[in-house]
Each structure stands twice: as structure tokens, then as C-alpha cells.
JSON list of C-alpha atoms in Angstrom, two decimals:
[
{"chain": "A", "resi": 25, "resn": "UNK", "atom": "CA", "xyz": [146.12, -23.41, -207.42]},
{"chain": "A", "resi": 26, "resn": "UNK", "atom": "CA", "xyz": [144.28, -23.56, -204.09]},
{"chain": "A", "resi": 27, "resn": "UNK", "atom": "CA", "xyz": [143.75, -26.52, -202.53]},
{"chain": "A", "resi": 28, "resn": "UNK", "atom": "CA", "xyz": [144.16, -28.98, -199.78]},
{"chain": "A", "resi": 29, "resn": "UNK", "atom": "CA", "xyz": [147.52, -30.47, -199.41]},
{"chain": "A", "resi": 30, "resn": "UNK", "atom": "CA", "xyz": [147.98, -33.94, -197.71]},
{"chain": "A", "resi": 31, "resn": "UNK", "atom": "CA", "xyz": [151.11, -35.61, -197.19]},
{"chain": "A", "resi": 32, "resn": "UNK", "atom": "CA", "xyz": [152.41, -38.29, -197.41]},
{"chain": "A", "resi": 33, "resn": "UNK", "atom": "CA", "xyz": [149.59, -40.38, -199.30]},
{"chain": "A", "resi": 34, "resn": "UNK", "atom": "CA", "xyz": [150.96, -43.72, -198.29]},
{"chain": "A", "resi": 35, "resn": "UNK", "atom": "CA", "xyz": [152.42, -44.42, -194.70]},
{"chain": "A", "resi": 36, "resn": "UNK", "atom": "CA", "xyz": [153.34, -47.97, -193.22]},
{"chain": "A", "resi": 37, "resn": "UNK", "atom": "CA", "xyz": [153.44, -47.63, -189.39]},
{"chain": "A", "resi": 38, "resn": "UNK", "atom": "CA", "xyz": [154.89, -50.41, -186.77]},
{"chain": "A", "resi": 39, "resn": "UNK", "atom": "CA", "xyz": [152.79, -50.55, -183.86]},
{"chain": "A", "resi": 40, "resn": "UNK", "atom": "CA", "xyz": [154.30, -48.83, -180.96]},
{"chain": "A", "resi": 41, "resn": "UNK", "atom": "CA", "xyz": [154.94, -45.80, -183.28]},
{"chain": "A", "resi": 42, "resn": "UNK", "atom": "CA", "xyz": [153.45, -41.91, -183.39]},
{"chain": "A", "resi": 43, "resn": "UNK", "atom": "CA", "xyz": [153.10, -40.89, -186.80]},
{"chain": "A", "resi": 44, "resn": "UNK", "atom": "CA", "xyz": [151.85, -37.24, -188.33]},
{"chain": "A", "resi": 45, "resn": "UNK", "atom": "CA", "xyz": [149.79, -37.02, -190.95]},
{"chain": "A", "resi": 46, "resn": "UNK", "atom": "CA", "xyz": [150.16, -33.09, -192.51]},
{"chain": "A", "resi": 47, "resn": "UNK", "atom": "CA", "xyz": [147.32, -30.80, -193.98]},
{"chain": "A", "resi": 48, "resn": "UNK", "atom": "CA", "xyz": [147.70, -27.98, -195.43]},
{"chain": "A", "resi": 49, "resn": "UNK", "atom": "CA", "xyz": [145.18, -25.45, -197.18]},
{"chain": "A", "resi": 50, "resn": "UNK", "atom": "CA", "xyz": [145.73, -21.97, -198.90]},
{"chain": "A", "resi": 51, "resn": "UNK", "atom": "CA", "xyz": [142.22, -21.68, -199.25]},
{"chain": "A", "resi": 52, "resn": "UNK", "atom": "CA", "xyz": [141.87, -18.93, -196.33]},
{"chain": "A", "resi": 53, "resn": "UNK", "atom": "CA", "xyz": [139.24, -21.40, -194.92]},
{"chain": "A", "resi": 54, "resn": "UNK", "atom": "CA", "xyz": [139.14, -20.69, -190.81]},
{"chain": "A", "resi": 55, "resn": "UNK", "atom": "CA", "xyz": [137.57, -23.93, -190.02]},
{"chain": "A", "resi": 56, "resn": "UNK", "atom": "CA", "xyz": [139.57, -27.33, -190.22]},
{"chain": "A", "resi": 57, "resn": "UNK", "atom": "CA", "xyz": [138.80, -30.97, -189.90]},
{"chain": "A", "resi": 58, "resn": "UNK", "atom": "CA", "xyz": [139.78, -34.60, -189.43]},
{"chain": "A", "resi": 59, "resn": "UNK", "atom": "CA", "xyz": [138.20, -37.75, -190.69]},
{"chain": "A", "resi": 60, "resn": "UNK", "atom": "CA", "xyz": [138.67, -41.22, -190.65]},
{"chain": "A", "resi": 61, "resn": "UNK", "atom": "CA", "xyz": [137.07, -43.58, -193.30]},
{"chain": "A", "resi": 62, "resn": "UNK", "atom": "CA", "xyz": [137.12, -47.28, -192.92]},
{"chain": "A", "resi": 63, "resn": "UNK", "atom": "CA", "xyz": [136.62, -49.67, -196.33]},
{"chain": "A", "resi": 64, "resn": "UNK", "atom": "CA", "xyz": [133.00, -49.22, -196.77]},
{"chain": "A", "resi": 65, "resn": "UNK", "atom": "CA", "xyz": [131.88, -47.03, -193.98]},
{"chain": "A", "resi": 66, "resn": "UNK", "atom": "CA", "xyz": [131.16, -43.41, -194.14]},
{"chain": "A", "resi": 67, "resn": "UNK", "atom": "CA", "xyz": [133.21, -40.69, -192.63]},
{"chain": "A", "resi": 68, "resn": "UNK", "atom": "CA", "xyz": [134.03, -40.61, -188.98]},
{"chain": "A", "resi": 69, "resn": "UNK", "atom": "CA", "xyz": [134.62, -37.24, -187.51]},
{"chain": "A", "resi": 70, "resn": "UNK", "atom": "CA", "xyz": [138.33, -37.65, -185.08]},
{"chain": "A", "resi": 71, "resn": "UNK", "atom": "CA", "xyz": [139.13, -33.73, -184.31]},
{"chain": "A", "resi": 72, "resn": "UNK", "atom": "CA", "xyz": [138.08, -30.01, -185.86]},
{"chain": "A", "resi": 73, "resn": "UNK", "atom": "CA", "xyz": [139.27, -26.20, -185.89]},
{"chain": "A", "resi": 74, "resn": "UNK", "atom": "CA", "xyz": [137.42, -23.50, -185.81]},
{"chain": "A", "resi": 75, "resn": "UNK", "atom": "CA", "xyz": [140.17, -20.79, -185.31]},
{"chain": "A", "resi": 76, "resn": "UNK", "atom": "CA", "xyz": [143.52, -20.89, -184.50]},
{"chain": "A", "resi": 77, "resn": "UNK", "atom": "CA", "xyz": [144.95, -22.35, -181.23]},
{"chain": "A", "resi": 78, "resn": "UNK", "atom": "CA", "xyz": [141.41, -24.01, -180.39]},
{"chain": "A", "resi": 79, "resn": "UNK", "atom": "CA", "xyz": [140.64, -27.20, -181.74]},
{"chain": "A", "resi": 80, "resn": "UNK", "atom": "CA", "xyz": [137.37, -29.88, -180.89]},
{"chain": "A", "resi": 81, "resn": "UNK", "atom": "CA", "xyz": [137.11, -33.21, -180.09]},
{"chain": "A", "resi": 82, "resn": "UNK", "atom": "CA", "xyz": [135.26, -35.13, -182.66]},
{"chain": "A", "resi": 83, "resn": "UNK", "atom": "CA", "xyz": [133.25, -38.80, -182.61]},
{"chain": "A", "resi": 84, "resn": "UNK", "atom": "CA", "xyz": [136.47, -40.80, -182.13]},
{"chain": "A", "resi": 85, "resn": "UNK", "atom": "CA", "xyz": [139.38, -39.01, -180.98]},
{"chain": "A", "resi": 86, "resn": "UNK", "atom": "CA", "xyz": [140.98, -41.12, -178.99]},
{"chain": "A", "resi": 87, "resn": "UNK", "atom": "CA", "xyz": [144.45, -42.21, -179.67]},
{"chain": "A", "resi": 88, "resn": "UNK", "atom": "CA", "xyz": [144.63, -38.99, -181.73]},
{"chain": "A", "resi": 89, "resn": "UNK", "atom": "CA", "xyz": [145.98, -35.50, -181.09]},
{"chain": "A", "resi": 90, "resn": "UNK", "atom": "CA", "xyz": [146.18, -32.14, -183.45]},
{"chain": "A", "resi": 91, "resn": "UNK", "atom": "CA", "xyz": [147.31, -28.32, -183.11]},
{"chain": "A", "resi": 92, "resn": "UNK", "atom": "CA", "xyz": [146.33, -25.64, -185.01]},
{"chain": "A", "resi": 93, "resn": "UNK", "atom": "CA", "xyz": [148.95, -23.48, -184.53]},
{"chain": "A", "resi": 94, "resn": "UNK", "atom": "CA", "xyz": [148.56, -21.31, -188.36]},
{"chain": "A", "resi": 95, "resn": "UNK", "atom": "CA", "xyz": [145.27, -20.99, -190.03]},
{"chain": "A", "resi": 96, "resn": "UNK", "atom": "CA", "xyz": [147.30, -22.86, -192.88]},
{"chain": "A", "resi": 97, "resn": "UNK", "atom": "CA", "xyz": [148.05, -25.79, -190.80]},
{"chain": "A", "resi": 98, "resn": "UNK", "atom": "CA", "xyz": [146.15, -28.95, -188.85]},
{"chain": "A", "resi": 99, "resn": "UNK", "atom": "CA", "xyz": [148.89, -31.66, -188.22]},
{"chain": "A", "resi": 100, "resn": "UNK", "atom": "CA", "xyz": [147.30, -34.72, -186.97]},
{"chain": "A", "resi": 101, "resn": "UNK", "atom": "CA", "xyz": [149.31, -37.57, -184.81]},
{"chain": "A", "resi": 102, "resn": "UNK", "atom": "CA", "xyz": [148.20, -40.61, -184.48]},
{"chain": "A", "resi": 103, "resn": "UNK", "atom": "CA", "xyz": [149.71, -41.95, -181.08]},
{"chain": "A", "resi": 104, "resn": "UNK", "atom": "CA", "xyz": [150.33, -45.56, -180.03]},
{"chain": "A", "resi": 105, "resn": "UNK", "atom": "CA", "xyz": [147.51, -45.82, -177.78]},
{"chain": "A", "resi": 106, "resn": "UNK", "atom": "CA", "xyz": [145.19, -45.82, -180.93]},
{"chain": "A", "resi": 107, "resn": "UNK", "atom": "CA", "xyz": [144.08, -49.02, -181.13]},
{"chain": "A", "resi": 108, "resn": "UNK", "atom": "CA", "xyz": [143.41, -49.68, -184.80]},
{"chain": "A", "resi": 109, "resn": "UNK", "atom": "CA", "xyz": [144.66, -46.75, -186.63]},
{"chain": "A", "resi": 110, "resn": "UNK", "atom": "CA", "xyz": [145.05, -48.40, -189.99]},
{"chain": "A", "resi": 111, "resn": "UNK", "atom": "CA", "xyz": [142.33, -46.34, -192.39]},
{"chain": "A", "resi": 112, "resn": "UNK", "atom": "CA", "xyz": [142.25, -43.70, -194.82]},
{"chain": "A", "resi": 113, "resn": "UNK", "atom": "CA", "xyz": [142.73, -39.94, -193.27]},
{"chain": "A", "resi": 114, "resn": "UNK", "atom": "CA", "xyz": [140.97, -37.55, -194.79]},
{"chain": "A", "resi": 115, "resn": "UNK", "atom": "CA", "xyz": [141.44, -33.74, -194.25]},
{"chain": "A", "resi": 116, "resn": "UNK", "atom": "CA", "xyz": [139.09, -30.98, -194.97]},
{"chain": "A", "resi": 117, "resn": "UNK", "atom": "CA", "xyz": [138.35, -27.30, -194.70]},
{"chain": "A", "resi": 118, "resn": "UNK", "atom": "CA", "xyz": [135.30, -25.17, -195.19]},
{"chain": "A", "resi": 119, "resn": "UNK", "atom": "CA", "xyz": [134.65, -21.32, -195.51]},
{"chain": "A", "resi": 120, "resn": "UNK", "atom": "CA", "xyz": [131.55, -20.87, -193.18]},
{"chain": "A", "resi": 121, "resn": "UNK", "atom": "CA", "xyz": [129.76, -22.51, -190.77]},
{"chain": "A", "resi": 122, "resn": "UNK", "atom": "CA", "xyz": [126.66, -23.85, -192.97]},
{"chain": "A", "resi": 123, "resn": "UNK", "atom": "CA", "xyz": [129.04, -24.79, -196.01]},
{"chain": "A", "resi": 124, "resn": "UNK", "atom": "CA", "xyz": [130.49, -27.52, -197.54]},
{"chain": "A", "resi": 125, "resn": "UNK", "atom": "CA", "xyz": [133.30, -29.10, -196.98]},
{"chain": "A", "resi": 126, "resn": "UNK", "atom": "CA", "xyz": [136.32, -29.62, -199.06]},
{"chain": "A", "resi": 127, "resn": "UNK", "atom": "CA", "xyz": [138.60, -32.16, -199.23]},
{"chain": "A", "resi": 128, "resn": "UNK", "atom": "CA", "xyz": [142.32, -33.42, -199.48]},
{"chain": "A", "resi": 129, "resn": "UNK", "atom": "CA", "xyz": [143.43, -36.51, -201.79]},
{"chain": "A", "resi": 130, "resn": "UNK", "atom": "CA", "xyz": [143.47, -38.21, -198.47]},
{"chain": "A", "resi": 131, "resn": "UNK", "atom": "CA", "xyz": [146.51, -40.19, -196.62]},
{"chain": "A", "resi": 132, "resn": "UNK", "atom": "CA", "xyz": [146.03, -43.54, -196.20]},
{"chain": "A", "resi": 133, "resn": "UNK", "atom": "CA", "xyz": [147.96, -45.60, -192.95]},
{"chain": "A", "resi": 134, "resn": "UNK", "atom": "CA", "xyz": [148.97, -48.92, -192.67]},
{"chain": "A", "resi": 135, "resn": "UNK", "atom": "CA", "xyz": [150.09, -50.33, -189.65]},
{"chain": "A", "resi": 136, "resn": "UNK", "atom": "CA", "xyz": [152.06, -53.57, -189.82]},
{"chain": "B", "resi": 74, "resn": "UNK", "atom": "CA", "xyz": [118.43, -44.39, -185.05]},
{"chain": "B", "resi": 75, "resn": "UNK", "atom": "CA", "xyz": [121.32, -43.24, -187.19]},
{"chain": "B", "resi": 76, "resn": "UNK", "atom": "CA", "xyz": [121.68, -39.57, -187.99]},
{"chain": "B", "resi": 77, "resn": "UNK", "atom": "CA", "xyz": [121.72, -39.68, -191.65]},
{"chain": "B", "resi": 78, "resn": "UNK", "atom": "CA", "xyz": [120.99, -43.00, -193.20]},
{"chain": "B", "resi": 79, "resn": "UNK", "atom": "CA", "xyz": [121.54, -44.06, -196.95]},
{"chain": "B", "resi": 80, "resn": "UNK", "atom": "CA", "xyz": [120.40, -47.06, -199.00]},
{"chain": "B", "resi": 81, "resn": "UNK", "atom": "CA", "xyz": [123.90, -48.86, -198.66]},
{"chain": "B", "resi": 82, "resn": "UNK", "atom": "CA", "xyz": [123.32, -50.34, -202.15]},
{"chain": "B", "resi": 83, "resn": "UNK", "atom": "CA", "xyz": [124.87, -51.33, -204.45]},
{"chain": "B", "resi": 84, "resn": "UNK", "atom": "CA", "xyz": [122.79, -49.97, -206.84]},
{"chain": "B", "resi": 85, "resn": "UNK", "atom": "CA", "xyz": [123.03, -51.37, -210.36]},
{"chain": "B", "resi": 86, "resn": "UNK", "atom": "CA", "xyz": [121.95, -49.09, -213.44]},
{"chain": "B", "resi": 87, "resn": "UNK", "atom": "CA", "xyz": [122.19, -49.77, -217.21]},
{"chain": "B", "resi": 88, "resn": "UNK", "atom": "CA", "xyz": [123.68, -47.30, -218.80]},
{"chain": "B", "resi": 89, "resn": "UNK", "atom": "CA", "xyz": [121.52, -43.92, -219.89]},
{"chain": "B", "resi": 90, "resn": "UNK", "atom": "CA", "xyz": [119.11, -44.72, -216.91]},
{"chain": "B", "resi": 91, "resn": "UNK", "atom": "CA", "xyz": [118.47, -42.58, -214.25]},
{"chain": "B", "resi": 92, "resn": "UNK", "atom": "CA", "xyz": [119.79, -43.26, -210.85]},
{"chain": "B", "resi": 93, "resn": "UNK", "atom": "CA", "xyz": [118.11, -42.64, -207.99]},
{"chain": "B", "resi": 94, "resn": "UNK", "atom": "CA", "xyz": [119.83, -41.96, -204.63]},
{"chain": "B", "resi": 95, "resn": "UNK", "atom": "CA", "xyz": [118.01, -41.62, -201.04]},
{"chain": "B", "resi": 96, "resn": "UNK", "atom": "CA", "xyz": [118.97, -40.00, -197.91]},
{"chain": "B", "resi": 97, "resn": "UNK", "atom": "CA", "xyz": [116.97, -39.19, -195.20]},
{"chain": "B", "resi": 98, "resn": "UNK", "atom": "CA", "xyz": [117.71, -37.49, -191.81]},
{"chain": "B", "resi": 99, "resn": "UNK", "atom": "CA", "xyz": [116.66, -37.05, -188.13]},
{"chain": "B", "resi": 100, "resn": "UNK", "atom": "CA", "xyz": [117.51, -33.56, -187.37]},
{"chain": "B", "resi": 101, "resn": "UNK", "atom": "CA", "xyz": [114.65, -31.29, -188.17]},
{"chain": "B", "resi": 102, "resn": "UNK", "atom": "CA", "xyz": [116.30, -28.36, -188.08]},
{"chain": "B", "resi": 103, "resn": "UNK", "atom": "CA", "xyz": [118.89, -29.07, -190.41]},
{"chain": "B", "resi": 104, "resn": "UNK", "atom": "CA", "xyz": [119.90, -26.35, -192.87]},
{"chain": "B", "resi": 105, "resn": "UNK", "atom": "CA", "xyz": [122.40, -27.54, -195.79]},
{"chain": "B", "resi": 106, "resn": "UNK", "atom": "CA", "xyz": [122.51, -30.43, -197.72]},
{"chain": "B", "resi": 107, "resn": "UNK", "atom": "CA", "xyz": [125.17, -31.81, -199.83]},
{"chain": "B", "resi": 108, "resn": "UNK", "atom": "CA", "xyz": [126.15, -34.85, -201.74]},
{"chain": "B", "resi": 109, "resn": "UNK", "atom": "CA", "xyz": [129.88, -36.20, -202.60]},
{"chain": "B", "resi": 110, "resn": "UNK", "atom": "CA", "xyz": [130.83, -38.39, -204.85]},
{"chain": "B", "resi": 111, "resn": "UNK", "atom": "CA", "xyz": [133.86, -40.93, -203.74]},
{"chain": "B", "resi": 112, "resn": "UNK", "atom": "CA", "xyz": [135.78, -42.60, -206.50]},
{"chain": "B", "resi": 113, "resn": "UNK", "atom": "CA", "xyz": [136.75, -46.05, -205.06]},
{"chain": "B", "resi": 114, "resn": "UNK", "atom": "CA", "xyz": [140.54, -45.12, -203.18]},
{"chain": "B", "resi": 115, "resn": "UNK", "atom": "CA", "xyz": [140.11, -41.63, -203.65]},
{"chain": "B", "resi": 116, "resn": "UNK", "atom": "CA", "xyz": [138.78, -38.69, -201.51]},
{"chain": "B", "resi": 117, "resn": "UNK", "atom": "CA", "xyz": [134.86, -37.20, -201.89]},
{"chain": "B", "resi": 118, "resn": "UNK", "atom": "CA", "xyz": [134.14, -34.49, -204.32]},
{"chain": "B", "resi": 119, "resn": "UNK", "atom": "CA", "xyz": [131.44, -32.43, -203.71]},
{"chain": "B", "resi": 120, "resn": "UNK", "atom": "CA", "xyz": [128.97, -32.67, -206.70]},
{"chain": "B", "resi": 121, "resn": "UNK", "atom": "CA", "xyz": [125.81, -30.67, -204.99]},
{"chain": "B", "resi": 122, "resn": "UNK", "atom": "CA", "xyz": [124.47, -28.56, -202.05]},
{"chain": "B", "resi": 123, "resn": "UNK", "atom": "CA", "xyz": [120.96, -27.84, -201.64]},
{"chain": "B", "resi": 124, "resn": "UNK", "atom": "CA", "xyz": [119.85, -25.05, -198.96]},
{"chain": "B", "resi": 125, "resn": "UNK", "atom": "CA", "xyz": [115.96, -25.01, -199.55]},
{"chain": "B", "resi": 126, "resn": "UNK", "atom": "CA", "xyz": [112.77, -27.34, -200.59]},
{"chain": "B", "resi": 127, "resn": "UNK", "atom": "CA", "xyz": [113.02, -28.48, -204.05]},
{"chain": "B", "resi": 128, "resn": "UNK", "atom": "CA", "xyz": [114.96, -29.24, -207.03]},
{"chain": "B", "resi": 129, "resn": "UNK", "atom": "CA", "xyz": [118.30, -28.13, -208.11]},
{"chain": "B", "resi": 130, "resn": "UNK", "atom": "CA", "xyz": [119.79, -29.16, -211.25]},
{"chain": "B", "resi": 131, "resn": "UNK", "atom": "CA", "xyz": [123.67, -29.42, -212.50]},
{"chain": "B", "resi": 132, "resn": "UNK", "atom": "CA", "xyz": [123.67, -30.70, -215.98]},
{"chain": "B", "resi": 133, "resn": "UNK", "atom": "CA", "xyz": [122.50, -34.17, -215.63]},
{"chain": "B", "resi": 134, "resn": "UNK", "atom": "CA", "xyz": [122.07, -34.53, -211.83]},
{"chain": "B", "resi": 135, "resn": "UNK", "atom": "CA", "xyz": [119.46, -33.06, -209.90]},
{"chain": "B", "resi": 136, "resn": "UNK", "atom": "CA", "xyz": [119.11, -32.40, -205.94]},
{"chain": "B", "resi": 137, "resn": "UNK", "atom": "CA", "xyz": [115.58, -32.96, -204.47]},
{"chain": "B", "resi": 138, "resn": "UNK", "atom": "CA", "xyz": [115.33, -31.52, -200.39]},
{"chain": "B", "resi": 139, "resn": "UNK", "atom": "CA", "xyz": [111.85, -32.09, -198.30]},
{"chain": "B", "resi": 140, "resn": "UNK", "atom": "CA", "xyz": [112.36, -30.85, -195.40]},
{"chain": "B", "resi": 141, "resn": "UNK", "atom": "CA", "xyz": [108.82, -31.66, -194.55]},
{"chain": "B", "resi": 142, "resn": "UNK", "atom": "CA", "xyz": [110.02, -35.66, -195.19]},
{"chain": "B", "resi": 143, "resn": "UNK", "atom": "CA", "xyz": [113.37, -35.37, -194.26]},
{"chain": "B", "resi": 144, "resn": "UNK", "atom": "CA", "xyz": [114.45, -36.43, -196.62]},
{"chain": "B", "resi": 145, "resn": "UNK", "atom": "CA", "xyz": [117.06, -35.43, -199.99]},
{"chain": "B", "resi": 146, "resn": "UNK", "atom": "CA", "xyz": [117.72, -37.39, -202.71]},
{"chain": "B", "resi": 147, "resn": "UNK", "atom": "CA", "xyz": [119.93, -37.28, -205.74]},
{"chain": "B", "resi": 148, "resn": "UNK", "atom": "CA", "xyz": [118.94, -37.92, -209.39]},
{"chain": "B", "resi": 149, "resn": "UNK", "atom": "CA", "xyz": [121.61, -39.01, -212.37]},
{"chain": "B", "resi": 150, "resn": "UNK", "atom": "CA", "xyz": [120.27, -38.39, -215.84]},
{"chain": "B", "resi": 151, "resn": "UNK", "atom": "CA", "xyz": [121.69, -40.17, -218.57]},
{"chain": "B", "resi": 152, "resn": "UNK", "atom": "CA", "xyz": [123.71, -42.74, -216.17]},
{"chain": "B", "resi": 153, "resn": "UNK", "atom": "CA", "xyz": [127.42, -42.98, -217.88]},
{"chain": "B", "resi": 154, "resn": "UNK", "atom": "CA", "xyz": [130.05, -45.96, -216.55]},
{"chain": "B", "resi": 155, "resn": "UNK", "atom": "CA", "xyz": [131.75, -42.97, -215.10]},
{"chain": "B", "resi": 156, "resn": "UNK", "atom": "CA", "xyz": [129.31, -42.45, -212.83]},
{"chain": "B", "resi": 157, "resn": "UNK", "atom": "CA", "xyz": [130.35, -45.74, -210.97]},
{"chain": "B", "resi": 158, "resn": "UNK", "atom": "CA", "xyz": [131.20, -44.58, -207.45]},
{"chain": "B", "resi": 159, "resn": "UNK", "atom": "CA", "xyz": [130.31, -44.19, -203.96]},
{"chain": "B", "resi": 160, "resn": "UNK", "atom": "CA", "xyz": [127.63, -41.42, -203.17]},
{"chain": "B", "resi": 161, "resn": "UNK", "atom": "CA", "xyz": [128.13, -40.06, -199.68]},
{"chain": "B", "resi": 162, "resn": "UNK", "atom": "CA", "xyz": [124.91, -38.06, -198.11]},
{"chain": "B", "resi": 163, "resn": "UNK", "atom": "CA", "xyz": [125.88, -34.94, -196.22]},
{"chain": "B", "resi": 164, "resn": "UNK", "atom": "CA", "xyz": [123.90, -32.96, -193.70]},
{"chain": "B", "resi": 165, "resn": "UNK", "atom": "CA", "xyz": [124.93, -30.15, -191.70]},
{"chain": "B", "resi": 166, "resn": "UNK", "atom": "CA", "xyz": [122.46, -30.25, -188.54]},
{"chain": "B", "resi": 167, "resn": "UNK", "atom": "CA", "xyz": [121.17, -27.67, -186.72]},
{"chain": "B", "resi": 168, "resn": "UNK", "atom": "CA", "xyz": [122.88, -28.72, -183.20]},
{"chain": "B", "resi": 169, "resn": "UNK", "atom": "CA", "xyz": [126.35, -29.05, -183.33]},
{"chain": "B", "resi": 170, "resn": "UNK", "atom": "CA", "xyz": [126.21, -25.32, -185.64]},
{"chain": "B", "resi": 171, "resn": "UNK", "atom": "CA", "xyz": [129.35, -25.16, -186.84]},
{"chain": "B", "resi": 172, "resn": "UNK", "atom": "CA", "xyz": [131.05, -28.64, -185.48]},
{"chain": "B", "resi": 173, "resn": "UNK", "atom": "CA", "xyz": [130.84, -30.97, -188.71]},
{"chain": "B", "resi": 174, "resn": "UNK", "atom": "CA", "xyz": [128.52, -32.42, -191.53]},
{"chain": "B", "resi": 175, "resn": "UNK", "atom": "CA", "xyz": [127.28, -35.76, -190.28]},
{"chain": "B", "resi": 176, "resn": "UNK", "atom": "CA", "xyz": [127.96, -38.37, -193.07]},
{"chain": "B", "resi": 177, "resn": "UNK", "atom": "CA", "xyz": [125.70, -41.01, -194.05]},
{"chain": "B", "resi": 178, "resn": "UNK", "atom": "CA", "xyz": [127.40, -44.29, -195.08]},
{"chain": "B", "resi": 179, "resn": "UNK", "atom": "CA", "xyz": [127.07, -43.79, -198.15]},
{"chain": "B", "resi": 180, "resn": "UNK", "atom": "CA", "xyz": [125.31, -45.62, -201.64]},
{"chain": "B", "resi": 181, "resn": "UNK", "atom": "CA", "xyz": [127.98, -48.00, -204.01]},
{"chain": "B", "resi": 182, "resn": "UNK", "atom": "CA", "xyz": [126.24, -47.09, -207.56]},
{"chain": "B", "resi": 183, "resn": "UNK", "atom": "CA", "xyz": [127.31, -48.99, -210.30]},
{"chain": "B", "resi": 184, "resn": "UNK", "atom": "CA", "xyz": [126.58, -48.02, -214.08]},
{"chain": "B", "resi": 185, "resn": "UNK", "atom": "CA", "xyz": [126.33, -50.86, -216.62]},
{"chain": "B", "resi": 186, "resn": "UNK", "atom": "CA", "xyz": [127.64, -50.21, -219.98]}
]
């Protein structure tokens, strides 16, 4: 089935750490994106692809970094010098410009 | 002003109501609309897009967009407890073209059996 894969759901994180959070889509969708949703906020927009090799800053990407190295693939790291990374990560792809977004189950980091 | 701003709710129904979900926006020039629906722990599923000034219907919900306004809303028929979730308001704006949707915060609706 096609789809966007996130892995792992669940990930406990000491400070100090790097983690990376995977995507992965077979959905041939060129575009690629990161959120980050805090308990009852909307969606906060850390890092997008349009193509391969090129990637965007979003609203809030520091103490984040991504590649884009397949069309498949949009790894995201969250780095030490993010201050409060604990929130759920949600990844999503869309096929065109004006269209909607889909979404992965989401992966959701604690940091203890 | 915020980009896309929701009622933030919650928003009690009785069940077989109709529910009745705001959004309203600041970019004039926006072009698609959508709204998501976000099971509490889970990730949004997209339940509607609307392109043009109107209604669109989906079995019991129903997309209204004036552009004129600013303004889309969405309408549950038939309310069901299922229907108990978050509603997220999307908007793709005209600047920014390809970048992202802007989000609103979204509108905790909660169906009462």
C-alpha cells in the first residue's frame, strides 16, 4: 500500500543527544515536509523539500537539520542545541504545489 | 494577526446535531482550502479540500469557502460520538506558493451521545 512511513513512533531522548526521526513515502510525491505539534497547538512548520538535494527552512528550524538525498527519503535530526524538542513529529508529502498534504502516523519524542 | 485563526473550542454537540466549524484567513489570495481531522494522539487525516466559492459535500460533511469573507467553514450532519476530534483548518496561501499550508490551531469538537 502507499503511504507514509515513520519510524520509530516512540523515542525517549537524554538531553545532550542527536536523534533521527525517519520518513519515508512511496507515494512518488516530490515535495516533503516537517512538522512539529505541541499538546494543543496547531502544526508548526521546522523544514521542507521540494526536490531532491534542496531542502527549506521552515517557522522553527532551529536545533533541527534534514537531507533529502532520494525522493523516497527526508531524515530529520534533532540536534542537542534544540532547546525543547520533546513534541510529536509529524511527516508529510504532497503531489503538487496547491495540494494537500498527507500525513505519517507521526513519531512522538520524549526527552528525559 | 494570526494567519489562519480557528474557534479553539471545545465545541460540545449532542449527538445527530450539526456541527459547525469556522476558519477564517488573512491572505487574500489564497487558493486551496482543506480541513483535517486529528484523532486525539494520532496524526491529521484529510477529510476535505475546497478550491472555489461554495459548498462541497462528502456524505454528511459539507465545505463552505467565501473568498469574498475569508472565510471557510466546515459543516457535520448527523453529529456521531465518532466525530469527537480535533479539526485542524488548512490554507495554502498565495505567498509562500509552494512552501507549506499554514495551520490554524485547530477546533476540539466533542459529540455527546
Amino acid at each position: 500500500d502507499g503511504g507514509i512511513t515513520q519510524s520509530p513512533k516512540y523515542l525517549f531522548r537524554k538531553e545532550g543527544q542527536n536523534v533521527t526521526l525517519s520518513c519515508e513515502q512511496n507515494l512518488n510525491h516530490d515535495a516533503m515536509y516537517w512538522y512539529r505539534q505541541d499538546p494543543g497547538q496547531g502544526l508548526r512548520l521546522i523544514y521542507y523539500s521540494q526536490i531532491v538535494n534542496d531542502f527549506q527552512k521552515g517557522d522553527i528550524a532551529e536545533g533541527y537539520s534534514v537531507s533529502r538525498e532520494k525522493k523516497e527519503s527526508f531524515p530529520l535530526t534533532v540536534t542537542s542545541a534544540q532547546k525543547n524538542p520533546t513534541a510529536f513529529y509529524l511527516c508529510a508529502s504532497r503531489p503538487r504545489a496547491a495540494g494537500e498534504l498527507f500525513f505519517g502516523e507521526g513519531s512522538r519524542l520524549t526527552v528525559l | 494577526q494570526k494567519e489562519v485563526e480557528q474557534n479553539s473550542g471545545p465545541l460540545s454537540v449532542p449527538e445527530g446535531a450539526i456541527a459547525s466549524l469556522n476558519c477564517t484567513y488573512s491572505d487574500r489570495g489564497s487558493q486551496s482550502f482543506f480541513w483535517y481531522r486529528q484523532y486525539s494522539g494520532k496524526s491529521p487525516e484529510l477529510i476535505m479540500s475546497i478550491y472555489s466559492n461554495g459548498d462541497k459535500e462528502d456524505g454528511r460533511f459539507t465545505a463552505q469557502l467565501n473568498k469574498a469573507s475569508q472565510y471557510v467553514s466546515l459543516l457535520i450532519r448527523d453529529s456521531q460520538p465518532s466525530d469527537s476530534a480535533t479539526y485542524l483548518c488548512a490554507v495554502n496561501p498565495l505567498s509562500g506558493s509552494a512552501r507549506q499550508l499554514t495551520f490554524g490551531s485547530g477546533t476540539q469538537l466533542t459529540v455527546l451521545p
